[in-house]
Short mmCIF file of C-alpha atoms and ligand atoms in Angstrom, two decimals:
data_model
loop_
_atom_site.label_atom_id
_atom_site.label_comp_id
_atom_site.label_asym_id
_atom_site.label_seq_id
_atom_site.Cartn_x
_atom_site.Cartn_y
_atom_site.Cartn_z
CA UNK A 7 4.80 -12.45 -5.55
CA UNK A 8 8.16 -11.44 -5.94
CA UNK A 9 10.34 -8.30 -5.40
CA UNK A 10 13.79 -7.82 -6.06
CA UNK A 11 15.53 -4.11 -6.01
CA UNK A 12 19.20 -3.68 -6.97
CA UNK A 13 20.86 0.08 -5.87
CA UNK A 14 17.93 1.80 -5.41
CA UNK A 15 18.18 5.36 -4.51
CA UNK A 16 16.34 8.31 -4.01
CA UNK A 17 17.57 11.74 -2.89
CA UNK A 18 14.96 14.90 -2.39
CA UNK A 19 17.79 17.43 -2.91
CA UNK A 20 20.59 17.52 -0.98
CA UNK A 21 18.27 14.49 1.49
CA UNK A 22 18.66 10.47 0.85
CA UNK A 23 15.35 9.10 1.10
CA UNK A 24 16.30 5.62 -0.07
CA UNK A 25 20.02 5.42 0.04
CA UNK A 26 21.19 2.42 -2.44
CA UNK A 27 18.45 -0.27 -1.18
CA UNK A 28 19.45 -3.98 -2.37
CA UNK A 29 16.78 -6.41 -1.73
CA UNK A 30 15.59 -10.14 -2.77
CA UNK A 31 12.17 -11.25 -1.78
CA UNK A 32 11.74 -14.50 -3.52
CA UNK A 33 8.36 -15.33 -2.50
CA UNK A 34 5.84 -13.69 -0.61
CA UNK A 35 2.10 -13.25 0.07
CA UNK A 36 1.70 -9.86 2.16
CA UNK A 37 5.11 -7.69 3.03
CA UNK A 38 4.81 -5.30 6.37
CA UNK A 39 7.26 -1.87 6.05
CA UNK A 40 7.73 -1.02 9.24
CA UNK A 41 9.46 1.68 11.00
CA UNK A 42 10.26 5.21 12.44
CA UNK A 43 8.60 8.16 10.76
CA UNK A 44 11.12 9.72 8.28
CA UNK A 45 12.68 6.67 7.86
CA UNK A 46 11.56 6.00 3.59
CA UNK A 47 8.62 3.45 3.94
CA UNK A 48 6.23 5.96 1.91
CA UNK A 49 9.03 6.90 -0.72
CA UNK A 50 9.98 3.01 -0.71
CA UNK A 51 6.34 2.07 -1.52
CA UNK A 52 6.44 4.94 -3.97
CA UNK A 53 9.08 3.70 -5.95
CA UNK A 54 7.80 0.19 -5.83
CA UNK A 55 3.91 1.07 -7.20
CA UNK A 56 5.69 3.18 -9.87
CA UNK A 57 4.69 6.23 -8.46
CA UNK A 58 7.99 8.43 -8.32
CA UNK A 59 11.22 7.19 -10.53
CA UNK A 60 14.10 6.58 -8.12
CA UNK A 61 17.28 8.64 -8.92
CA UNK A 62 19.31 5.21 -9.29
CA UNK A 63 18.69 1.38 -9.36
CA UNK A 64 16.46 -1.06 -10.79
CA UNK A 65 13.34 -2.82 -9.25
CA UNK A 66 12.27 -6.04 -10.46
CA UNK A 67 8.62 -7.55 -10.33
CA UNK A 68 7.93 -11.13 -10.50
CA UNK A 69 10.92 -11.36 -12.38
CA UNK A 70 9.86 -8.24 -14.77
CA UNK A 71 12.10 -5.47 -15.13
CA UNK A 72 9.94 -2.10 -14.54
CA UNK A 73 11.06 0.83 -16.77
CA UNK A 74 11.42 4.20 -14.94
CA UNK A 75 10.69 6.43 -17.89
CA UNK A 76 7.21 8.01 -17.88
CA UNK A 77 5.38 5.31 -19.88
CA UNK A 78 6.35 2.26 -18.22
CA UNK A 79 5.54 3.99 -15.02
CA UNK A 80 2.24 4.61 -15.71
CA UNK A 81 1.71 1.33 -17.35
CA UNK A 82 2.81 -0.12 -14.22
CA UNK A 83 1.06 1.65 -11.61
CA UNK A 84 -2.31 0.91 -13.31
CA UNK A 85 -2.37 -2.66 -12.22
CA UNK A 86 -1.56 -1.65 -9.18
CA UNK A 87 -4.03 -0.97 -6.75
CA UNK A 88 -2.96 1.91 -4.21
CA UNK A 89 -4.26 3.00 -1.08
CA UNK A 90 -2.93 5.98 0.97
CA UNK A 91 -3.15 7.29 4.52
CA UNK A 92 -5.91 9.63 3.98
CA UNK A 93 -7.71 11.79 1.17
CA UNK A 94 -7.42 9.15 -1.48
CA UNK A 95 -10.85 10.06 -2.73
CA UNK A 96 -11.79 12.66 -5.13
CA UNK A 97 -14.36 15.23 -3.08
CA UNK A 98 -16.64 15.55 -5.83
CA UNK A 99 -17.51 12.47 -6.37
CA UNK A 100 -20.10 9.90 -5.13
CA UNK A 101 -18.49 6.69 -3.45
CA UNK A 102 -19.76 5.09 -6.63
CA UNK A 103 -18.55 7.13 -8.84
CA UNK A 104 -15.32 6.94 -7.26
CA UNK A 105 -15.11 3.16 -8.16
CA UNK A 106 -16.64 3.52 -11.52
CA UNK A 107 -14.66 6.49 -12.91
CA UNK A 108 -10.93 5.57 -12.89
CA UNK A 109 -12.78 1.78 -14.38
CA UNK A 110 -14.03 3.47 -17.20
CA UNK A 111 -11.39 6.40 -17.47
CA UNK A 112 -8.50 4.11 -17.14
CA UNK A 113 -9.16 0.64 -18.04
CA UNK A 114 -12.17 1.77 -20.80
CA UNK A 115 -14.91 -0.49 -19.47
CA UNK A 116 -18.35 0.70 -20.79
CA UNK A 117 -20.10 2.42 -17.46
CA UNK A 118 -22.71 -0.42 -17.12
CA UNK A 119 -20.54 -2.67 -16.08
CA UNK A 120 -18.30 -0.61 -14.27
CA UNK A 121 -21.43 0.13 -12.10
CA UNK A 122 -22.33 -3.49 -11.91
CA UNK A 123 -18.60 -4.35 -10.41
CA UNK A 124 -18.40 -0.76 -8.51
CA UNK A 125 -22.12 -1.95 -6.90
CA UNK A 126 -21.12 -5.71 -6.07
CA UNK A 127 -17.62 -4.33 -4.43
CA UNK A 128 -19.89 -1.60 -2.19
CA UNK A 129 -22.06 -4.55 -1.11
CA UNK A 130 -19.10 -6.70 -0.20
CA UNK A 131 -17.63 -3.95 1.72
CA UNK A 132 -21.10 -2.71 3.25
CA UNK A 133 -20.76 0.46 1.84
CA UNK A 134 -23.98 -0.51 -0.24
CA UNK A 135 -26.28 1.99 1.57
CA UNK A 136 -23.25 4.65 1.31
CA UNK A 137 -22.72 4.54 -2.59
CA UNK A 138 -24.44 7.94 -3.22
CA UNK A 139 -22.81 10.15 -0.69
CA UNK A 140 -19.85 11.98 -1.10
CA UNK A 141 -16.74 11.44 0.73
CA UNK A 142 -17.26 14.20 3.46
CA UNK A 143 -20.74 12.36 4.07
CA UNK A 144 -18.83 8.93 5.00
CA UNK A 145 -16.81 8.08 8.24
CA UNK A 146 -12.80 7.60 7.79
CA UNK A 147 -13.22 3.70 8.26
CA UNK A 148 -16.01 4.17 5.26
CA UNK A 149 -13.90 6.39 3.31
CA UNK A 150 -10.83 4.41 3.36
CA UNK A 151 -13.23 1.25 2.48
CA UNK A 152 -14.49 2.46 -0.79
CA UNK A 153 -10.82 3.52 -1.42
CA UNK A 154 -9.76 -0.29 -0.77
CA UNK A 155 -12.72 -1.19 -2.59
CA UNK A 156 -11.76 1.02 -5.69
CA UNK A 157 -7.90 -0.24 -5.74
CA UNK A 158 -9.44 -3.98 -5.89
CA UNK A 159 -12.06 -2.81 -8.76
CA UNK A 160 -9.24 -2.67 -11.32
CA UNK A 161 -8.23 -6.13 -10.45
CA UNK A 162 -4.45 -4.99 -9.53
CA UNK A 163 -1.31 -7.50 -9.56
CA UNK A 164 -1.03 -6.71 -5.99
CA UNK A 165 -2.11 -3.72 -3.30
CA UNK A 166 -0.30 -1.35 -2.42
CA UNK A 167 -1.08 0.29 1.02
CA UNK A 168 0.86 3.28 2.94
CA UNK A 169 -0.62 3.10 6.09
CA UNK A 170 -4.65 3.20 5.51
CA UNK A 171 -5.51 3.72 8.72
CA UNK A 172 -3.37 6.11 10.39
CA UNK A 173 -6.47 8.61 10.30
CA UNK A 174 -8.45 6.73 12.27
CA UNK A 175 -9.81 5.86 15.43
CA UNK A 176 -9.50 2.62 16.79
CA UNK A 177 -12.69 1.12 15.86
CA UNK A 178 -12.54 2.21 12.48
CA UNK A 179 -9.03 0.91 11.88
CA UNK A 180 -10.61 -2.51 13.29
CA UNK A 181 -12.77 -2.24 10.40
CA UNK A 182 -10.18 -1.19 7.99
CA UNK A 183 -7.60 -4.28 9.10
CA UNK A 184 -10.60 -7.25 8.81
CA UNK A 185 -11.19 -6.32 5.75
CA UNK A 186 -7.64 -5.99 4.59
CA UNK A 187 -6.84 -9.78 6.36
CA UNK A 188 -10.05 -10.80 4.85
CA UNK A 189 -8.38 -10.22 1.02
CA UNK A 190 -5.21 -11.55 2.23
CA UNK A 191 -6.54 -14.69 3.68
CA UNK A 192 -8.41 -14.64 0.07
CA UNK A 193 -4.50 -14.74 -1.38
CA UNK A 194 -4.53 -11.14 -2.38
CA UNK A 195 -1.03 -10.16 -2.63
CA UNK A 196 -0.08 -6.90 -0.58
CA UNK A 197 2.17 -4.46 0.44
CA UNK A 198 1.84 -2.17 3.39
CA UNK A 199 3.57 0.30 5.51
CA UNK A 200 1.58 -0.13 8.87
CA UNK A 201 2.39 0.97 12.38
CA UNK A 202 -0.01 -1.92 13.65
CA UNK A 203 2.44 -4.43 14.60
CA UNK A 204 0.12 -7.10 15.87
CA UNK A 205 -0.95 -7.06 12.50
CA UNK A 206 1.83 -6.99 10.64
CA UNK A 207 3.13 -10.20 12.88
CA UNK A 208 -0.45 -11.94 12.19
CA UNK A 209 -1.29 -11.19 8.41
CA UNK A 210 2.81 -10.35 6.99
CA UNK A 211 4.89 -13.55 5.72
CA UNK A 212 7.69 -11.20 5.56
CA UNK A 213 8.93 -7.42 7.22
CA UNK A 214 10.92 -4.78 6.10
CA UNK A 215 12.12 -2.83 8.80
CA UNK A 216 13.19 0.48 7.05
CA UNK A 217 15.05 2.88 8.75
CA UNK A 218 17.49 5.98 7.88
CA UNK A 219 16.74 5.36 3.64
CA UNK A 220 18.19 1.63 4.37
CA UNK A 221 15.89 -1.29 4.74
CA UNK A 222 17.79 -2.20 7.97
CA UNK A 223 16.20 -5.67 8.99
CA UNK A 224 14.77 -8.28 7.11
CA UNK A 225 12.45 -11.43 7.69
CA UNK A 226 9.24 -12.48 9.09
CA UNK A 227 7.87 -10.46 11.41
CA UNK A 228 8.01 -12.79 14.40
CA UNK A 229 11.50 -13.20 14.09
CA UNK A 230 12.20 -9.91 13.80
CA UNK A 231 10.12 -8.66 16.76
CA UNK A 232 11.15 -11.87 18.85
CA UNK A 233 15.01 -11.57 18.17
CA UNK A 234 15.99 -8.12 16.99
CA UNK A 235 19.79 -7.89 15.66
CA UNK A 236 20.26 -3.98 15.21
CA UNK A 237 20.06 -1.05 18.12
CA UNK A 238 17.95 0.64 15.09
CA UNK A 239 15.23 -1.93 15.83
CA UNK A 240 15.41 -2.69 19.18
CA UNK A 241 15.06 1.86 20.08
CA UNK A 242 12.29 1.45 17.30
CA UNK A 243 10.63 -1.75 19.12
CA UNK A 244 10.86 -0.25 22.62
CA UNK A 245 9.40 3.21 21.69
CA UNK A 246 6.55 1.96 19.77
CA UNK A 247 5.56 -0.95 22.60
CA UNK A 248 5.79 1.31 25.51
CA UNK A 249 2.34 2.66 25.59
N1 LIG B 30 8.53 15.08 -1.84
C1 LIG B 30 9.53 15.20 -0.96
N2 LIG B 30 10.34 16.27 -0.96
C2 LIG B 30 11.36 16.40 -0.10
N3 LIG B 30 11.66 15.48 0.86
C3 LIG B 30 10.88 14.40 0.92
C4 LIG B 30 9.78 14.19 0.02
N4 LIG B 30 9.19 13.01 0.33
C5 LIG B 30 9.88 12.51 1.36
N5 LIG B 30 10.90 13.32 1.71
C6 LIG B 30 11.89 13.08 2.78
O1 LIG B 30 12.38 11.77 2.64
C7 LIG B 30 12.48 11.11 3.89
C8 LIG B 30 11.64 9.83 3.88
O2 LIG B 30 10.28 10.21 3.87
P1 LIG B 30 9.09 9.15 3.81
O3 LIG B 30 7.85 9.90 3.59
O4 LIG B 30 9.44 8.11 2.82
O5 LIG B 30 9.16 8.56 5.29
P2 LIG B 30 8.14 7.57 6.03
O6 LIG B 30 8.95 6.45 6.57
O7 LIG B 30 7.02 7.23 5.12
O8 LIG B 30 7.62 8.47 7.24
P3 LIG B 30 6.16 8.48 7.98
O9 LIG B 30 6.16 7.29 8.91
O10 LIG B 30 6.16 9.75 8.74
O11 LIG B 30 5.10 8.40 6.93
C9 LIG B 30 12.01 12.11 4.94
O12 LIG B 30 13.14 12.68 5.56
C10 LIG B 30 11.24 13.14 4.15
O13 LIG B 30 11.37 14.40 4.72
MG1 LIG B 31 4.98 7.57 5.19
#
């Protein structure tokens, strides 16, 4: 895919969360936003999945312009398929249900077959045995997988994911990252904010390293790990590699 912003900006009051962000990504598979916490990766991601309007700027798509008025914004984030740290599921709700409803809410497809394609995703996921509990019945690694599994149910342009496995525990985020490589090495496009650098070096074809509302570095990940040019990133890299 492709991703080009021009001046974007967003300010939270008197605070610059994204402070005039200029940006060409020609061609890419899977992009890795990396960096200290504060720094705008979640408002960046925000902006880009059509989430939040930024105050200033335009963002670009595979060459498409997206509108910022409330329309095109929702347009646009429905073919998007989002995943967030934690509590992306609605409580209420089975894991199934959770897949089916936004299918047949959203994107109007008669509940049969939203169950049909909500079942076959559980089963790919092995969630199949899980599909009638609710979320507080399922682990965090199962939790976040029906989320993953409901963002690729509406069969998005690209995912969208703001650090999916920040809530949990290492085994679980083991489970979390194969099957995340598993849809990339499928050609799944993707965007995520991780703090798992091994994996954004192994899975990312390029990195944003966004620090201070600026997206301070830029490149694949090995060459920005292996050769850092800012102090921004080379504080950032030492902190986060010394334990
Ligand atoms: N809704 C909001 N209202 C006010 N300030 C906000 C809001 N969202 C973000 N900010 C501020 O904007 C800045 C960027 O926040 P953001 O959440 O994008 O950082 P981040 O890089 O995702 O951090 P983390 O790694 O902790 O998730 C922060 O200083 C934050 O306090
Ligand atoms: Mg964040």
């Amino acid at each position: 895919m492709q991703l080009r912003l021009e001046g974007i900006t967003k300010r939270f009051g008197s605070q610059t969360a994204l402070d005039d962000i200029s940006l060409e990504l020609p061609e890419f598979k899977a992009l890795a936003v990396i960096g200290p916490s504060g720094g705008g990766k979640t408002t960046l991601l925000r902006v880009i999945g059509g989430l939040m309007a930024p105050d200033e700027g335009e963002l670009e798509i595979d060459g498409e312009r997206i509108g910022f008025d409330e329309e095109s914004l929702l347009a646009h984030r429905r073919r998007i398929g989002t995943v967030f740290q934690a509590y992306n599921l609605f409580p209420h709700l089975s894991a199934l249900e959770n897949i089916t409803l936004p299918l047949e809410k959203v994107h109007n497809i008669p509940r049969p077959e939203a169950t049909d394609q909500a079942q076959a995703l559980l089963e790919r996921f092995q969630l199949a045995p899980h599909g009638r509990k609710k979320p507080a019945q399922l682990s965090g690694g199962q939790q976040q997988r029906v989320a993953i599994a409901r963002a690729m149910a509406i069969r998005p342009r690209f995912l969208l994911l703001d650090e999916p496995t920040s809530a949990l525990d290492p085994e679980m985020t083991a489970e979390v990252l194969d099957i995340i490589m598993e849809l990339r090495s499928e050609g799944r496009d993707i965007i995520m904010a991780t703090h798992h650098m091994g994996f954004a070096r192994s899975v990312a074809d390029r990195t944003l390293f966004v620090c201070d509302g600026v997206v301070a570095e830029e490149g694949p990940a090995v060459e920005l790990f292996g050769n850092p040019r800012s102090g921004k990133l080379r504080n950032f890299l030492a902190k986060i590699l010394k334990y």
